[in-house]
Every structure is written in structure tokens, then in C-alpha cells.
Short mmCIF file of C-alpha atoms and ligand atoms in Angstrom, two decimals:
data_model
loop_
_atom_site.label_atom_id
_atom_site.label_comp_id
_atom_site.label_asym_id
_atom_site.label_seq_id
_atom_site.Cartn_x
_atom_site.Cartn_y
_atom_site.Cartn_z
CA MET A 1 114.67 70.43 107.31
CA ARG A 2 114.71 70.12 111.11
CA ASN A 3 116.82 72.28 113.42
CA ILE A 4 118.53 70.15 115.93
CA ALA A 5 120.57 71.02 119.01
CA ILE A 6 123.22 68.41 120.04
CA PHE A 7 124.11 68.10 123.70
CA ALA A 8 127.45 66.50 124.54
CA SER A 9 129.73 66.21 127.66
CA GLY A 10 132.72 64.43 126.18
CA ARG A 11 134.47 62.91 123.13
CA GLY A 12 131.54 63.60 120.75
CA SER A 13 132.12 60.60 118.38
CA ASN A 14 128.18 60.25 118.09
CA PHE A 15 127.86 63.98 117.33
CA LYS A 16 130.50 63.53 114.63
CA ALA A 17 128.78 60.54 113.11
CA ILE A 18 125.38 62.35 113.00
CA PHE A 19 126.99 65.48 111.62
CA GLN A 20 128.73 63.53 108.80
CA HIS A 21 125.36 61.94 107.75
CA ILE A 22 123.79 65.29 107.69
CA GLN A 23 126.58 66.73 105.56
CA ARG A 24 126.09 63.88 103.12
CA GLY A 25 122.43 64.84 102.95
CA GLU A 26 121.35 61.61 104.53
CA ILE A 27 119.41 63.21 107.37
CA PRO A 28 117.29 66.27 106.68
CA ALA A 29 118.59 68.43 109.57
CA THR A 30 120.72 71.41 110.39
CA VAL A 31 122.77 71.37 113.60
CA VAL A 32 121.96 74.86 115.08
CA CYS A 33 124.14 74.47 118.18
CA LEU A 34 126.24 72.38 120.36
CA ILE A 35 125.55 72.66 124.07
CA SER A 36 127.88 71.19 126.69
CA ASP A 37 128.19 71.24 130.50
CA ASN A 38 131.96 70.66 130.25
CA PRO A 39 134.33 73.35 128.91
CA GLY A 40 136.96 70.56 128.32
CA ALA A 41 134.59 68.49 126.08
CA LYS A 42 136.31 67.36 122.85
CA ALA A 43 132.88 67.83 121.12
CA LEU A 44 133.43 71.56 121.41
CA ASP A 45 136.52 71.37 119.23
CA PHE A 46 134.61 69.64 116.47
CA ALA A 47 131.92 72.21 116.68
CA VAL A 48 134.49 75.02 116.42
CA ALA A 49 136.13 73.33 113.44
CA ASN A 50 132.82 73.00 111.65
CA ARG A 51 131.49 76.50 112.54
CA ILE A 52 128.64 75.21 114.78
CA PRO A 53 127.64 77.66 117.47
CA GLN A 54 128.62 76.18 120.80
CA PHE A 55 127.55 77.05 124.32
CA VAL A 56 129.08 75.86 127.53
CA ILE A 57 126.30 75.81 130.21
CA PRO A 58 127.41 74.09 133.48
CA PRO A 59 124.49 73.42 135.76
CA LYS A 60 126.59 74.25 138.76
CA ALA A 61 126.70 77.85 137.56
CA PHE A 62 122.94 78.04 138.45
CA ALA A 63 121.31 78.11 141.97
CA THR A 64 118.50 75.66 141.01
CA PRO A 65 117.84 73.13 138.22
CA ARG A 66 115.05 75.49 137.24
CA GLU A 67 117.37 78.36 136.42
CA PHE A 68 119.55 76.00 134.63
CA GLY A 69 116.57 74.80 132.60
CA ARG A 70 115.53 78.47 131.86
CA GLU A 71 118.96 79.18 130.51
CA LEU A 72 118.97 76.10 128.32
CA LEU A 73 115.50 77.09 126.89
CA ASN A 74 116.72 80.62 126.22
CA VAL A 75 119.52 79.37 124.22
CA LEU A 76 117.43 76.76 122.42
CA THR A 77 114.82 79.25 121.57
CA ARG A 78 117.42 81.73 120.35
CA GLN A 79 118.99 79.06 117.97
CA ARG A 80 115.49 77.84 116.95
CA ALA A 81 116.11 74.38 117.95
CA GLU A 82 113.10 71.96 117.24
CA TRP A 83 114.77 68.78 118.48
CA ILE A 84 117.41 68.00 121.08
CA VAL A 85 119.96 65.14 120.34
CA LEU A 86 121.77 63.86 123.46
CA ALA A 87 125.21 62.48 122.36
CA GLY A 88 127.07 61.44 125.53
CA TYR A 89 125.41 64.11 127.64
CA LEU A 90 125.91 63.24 131.30
CA LYS A 91 123.64 65.78 133.14
CA LYS A 92 120.05 65.52 133.86
CA ILE A 93 117.66 67.45 131.50
CA PRO A 94 115.68 69.86 133.61
CA ASP A 95 111.95 69.24 133.76
CA GLU A 96 111.02 72.43 132.03
CA VAL A 97 112.99 71.45 128.97
CA VAL A 98 111.53 67.97 128.98
CA ARG A 99 108.06 69.48 128.99
CA ARG A 100 108.84 72.03 126.25
CA TYR A 101 110.51 69.41 124.00
CA ARG A 102 108.17 66.52 124.78
CA ASN A 103 108.96 63.60 122.58
CA ARG A 104 111.49 65.65 120.72
CA ILE A 105 114.57 64.69 122.93
CA VAL A 106 116.44 61.68 121.84
CA ASN A 107 119.29 59.84 123.74
CA ILE A 108 121.59 56.97 122.99
CA HIS A 109 122.48 54.40 125.65
CA PRO A 110 125.39 51.93 125.21
CA ALA A 111 123.32 48.85 126.34
CA LEU A 112 119.99 47.16 125.75
CA LEU A 113 117.59 49.00 128.10
CA PRO A 114 115.75 48.52 130.37
CA ALA A 115 118.84 46.55 131.65
CA PHE A 116 122.14 48.29 132.53
CA GLY A 117 120.56 51.86 132.68
CA GLY A 118 119.60 54.40 135.20
CA LYS A 119 121.36 57.03 137.43
CA GLY A 120 125.13 56.45 137.50
CA MET A 121 125.21 53.93 134.61
CA TYR A 122 127.25 55.58 131.94
CA GLY A 123 130.48 55.07 130.01
CA MET A 124 132.60 52.16 131.06
CA ARG A 125 130.46 51.56 134.14
CA VAL A 126 127.84 50.07 131.79
CA HIS A 127 130.28 47.83 129.91
CA GLN A 128 131.84 46.73 133.21
CA ALA A 129 128.54 45.78 134.60
CA VAL A 130 127.47 43.96 131.41
CA PHE A 131 130.77 42.04 131.49
CA ASN A 132 130.45 41.21 135.17
CA SER A 133 126.83 39.84 134.49
CA GLY A 134 128.15 37.31 132.06
CA ALA A 135 125.50 38.43 129.34
CA ARG A 136 126.30 37.03 125.96
CA ILE A 137 124.80 40.04 124.18
CA SER A 138 124.72 43.65 124.75
CA GLY A 139 123.84 46.44 122.36
CA VAL A 140 122.56 49.98 121.79
CA THR A 141 119.25 51.70 122.70
CA VAL A 142 117.93 54.96 121.27
CA HIS A 143 115.03 56.25 123.30
CA LEU A 144 113.05 59.43 123.92
CA VAL A 145 113.87 61.21 127.11
CA ASN A 146 111.42 61.67 129.88
CA SER A 147 112.07 62.97 133.47
CA GLU A 148 113.68 59.64 134.52
CA TYR A 149 117.18 58.51 133.60
CA ASP A 150 117.18 56.16 130.73
CA ALA A 151 113.45 55.25 131.12
CA GLY A 152 111.74 57.02 128.17
CA PRO A 153 110.01 55.30 125.30
CA ILE A 154 112.48 53.00 123.27
CA VAL A 155 112.73 53.91 119.52
CA ALA A 156 115.37 51.45 118.39
CA GLN A 157 117.79 48.84 119.50
CA GLU A 158 120.61 46.94 117.94
CA ALA A 159 122.14 43.85 119.69
CA VAL A 160 125.88 42.98 119.48
CA SER A 161 127.21 39.56 120.30
CA LEU A 162 129.75 39.49 123.09
CA GLU A 163 131.11 35.88 122.29
CA ASP A 164 134.56 37.40 121.20
CA CYS A 165 134.88 39.99 123.85
CA ALA A 166 137.44 39.36 126.59
CA GLY A 167 136.73 42.50 128.64
CA PRO A 168 134.69 45.64 129.02
CA GLU A 169 137.06 47.74 126.67
CA GLN A 170 136.26 45.28 123.79
CA ILE A 171 132.53 45.47 124.59
CA ALA A 172 132.76 49.22 124.46
CA GLU A 173 134.52 49.24 121.10
CA LYS A 174 131.97 46.91 119.47
CA VAL A 175 128.94 48.79 120.99
CA LEU A 176 130.40 52.08 119.82
CA GLU A 177 130.52 50.95 116.28
CA ALA A 178 126.89 49.94 116.48
CA GLU A 179 126.00 53.40 118.02
CA HIS A 180 127.47 55.16 114.99
CA ARG A 181 125.21 53.16 112.74
CA LEU A 182 122.11 53.07 114.75
CA TYR A 183 121.91 56.67 115.90
CA PRO A 184 121.93 58.49 112.40
CA ARG A 185 119.62 55.90 110.99
CA THR A 186 117.17 56.33 113.94
CA LEU A 187 117.39 60.10 113.96
CA LYS A 188 116.54 60.15 110.29
CA LYS A 189 113.46 57.95 110.95
CA LEU A 190 112.26 60.11 113.75
CA LEU A 191 112.67 63.34 111.71
CA THR A 192 110.95 61.99 108.59
CA THR A 193 108.34 59.51 109.86
CA GLY A 194 105.27 60.42 111.87
CA PHE A 195 105.01 58.53 115.14
CA SER A 196 103.02 58.38 118.23
CA VAL A 197 103.82 57.35 121.80
CA MET A 198 101.61 55.13 123.84
CA GLY A 199 102.76 54.47 127.38
CA ASN A 200 106.39 53.57 126.71
CA ARG A 201 105.83 52.40 123.19
CA VAL A 202 106.78 54.39 120.14
CA ILE A 203 104.57 53.55 117.11
CA PHE A 204 105.62 54.67 113.70
CA GLU A 205 102.91 55.53 111.18
CA GLU A 206 104.34 53.16 108.62
CA ASN A 207 103.75 50.24 111.02
CA LYS A 208 100.23 51.05 111.85
C1 GRF B 1 128.26 56.62 124.11
O1 GRF B 1 128.65 55.37 124.50
C2 GRF B 1 126.77 56.92 124.27
O2 GRF B 1 125.99 55.78 124.19
C3 GRF B 1 126.75 57.31 125.80
O3 GRF B 1 127.95 58.09 125.95
C4 GRF B 1 128.90 57.80 125.02
C5 GRF B 1 129.29 59.03 124.30
O4 GRF B 1 130.33 58.69 123.49
N1 GRF B 1 125.45 58.08 126.15
P1 GRF B 1 130.77 59.89 122.35
O5 GRF B 1 130.94 61.18 123.23
O6 GRF B 1 129.59 60.15 121.43
O7 GRF B 1 131.91 59.46 121.70
#
């Protein structure tokens, strides 16, 4: 069993999908807390309803990113979190947290990285950019988090065809369905299979 902390800023549908897989015994993990920067996040309601300890920690309450990072580490240590799972978390993870949880922070991005990622590329902005580009496929990327937005080692990807999508809303819907499949499956693999990281590549032991 691994202790995981979920970070979410909004709706929390990925958090919910992961939690449901855990409850069904499909991922050997315990959600030790939900951390949000946003007091209005819907994800908090889900945590309350499921008796998961929740913490609202807005970065702007701290004078520096470093102090913000220290507070996050205090809570993570107190809750005994071993992994951090970002599920629609919009703030930058401070460097001290990235260092302490090296290769144990996971994020999901609603496009096929390294395209359509980076600072400011989140939510509908991603799907709008994909739509405008004329790309015929988009998809989902699960990656480990380093100190740069959306640039950490890629763990898993799933492509979706956009042939039947008439606008960014339809892309968002199709991609979200794929997210709810790929994130729980990939998390299970990360928690149960040994892996190493070489450059930006993740190498699972079973593939060696
Ligand atoms: C998802 O599209 C995810 O890829 C991105 O933010 C969105 C969060 O959605 N990082 P939800 O809050 O999990 O419903």
C-alpha cells in the first residue's frame, strides 16, 4: 500500500476516478489527503463526502514560493504522503517539494506532450489550441513532474481521434474520457512496477 496525496484546483473528476479505482481494490493505495489552492474547488466537496482530510493552501498566503513549499512539505510529512498525484492542479509545485518527491510526483495533461503544453496551457486553452492547429489526433499524457511546466519524463500516453469533433468542447469531452481510463491504470503501474528514469525516458523493469 502506498500513501498518496492528491492535489486538485477544480472539478476533481480525475481525483474521483482514481479514488473509485482505489476503493475497488484496483490500485494499492490510500489517499491520505487532498490539497487544493482554491477554497471553491469542487474536489474539496468530494473529499469531505469521502472523509479524506483536506487542506486549502493558497500560494498567495505566503511571502515566497519557498515558504509555500515548506508548508506543503509540513502537511505532506504529517499525512505521511509517499507520492503526490496532481489532478487538475494549476499552481507550480515549489522546487523543494519537487526535490523531496523526486520522480514521485505525477501529473496528467489533456494533450499529447511535448505539443500543446507549458505555462498557461491548461483547460480549454489546450483544446482550443489543438482545434485551431487542425490536428487530427489529440490525447492524454501522464508524466512525472520536474521543475518545468509539463516537461517531466513521460510515463504513458493515449491518443484520441478528432475526426468526429466539431469544436474544442467535443475534444475536451473525448479527452476527459481517456483521462479517466489512463490515469488510474498508469498510477497503478507506477506504484507496483519498479522503474528508472534516464534523461526524459521512464523505463519500467518489465521492459528491460
Ligand atoms: C484535466 O483535463 C487534466 O488533464 C488537467 O486538468 C483537468 C482537470 O480535470 N490537468 P478534473 O478536475 O480532474 O475534472
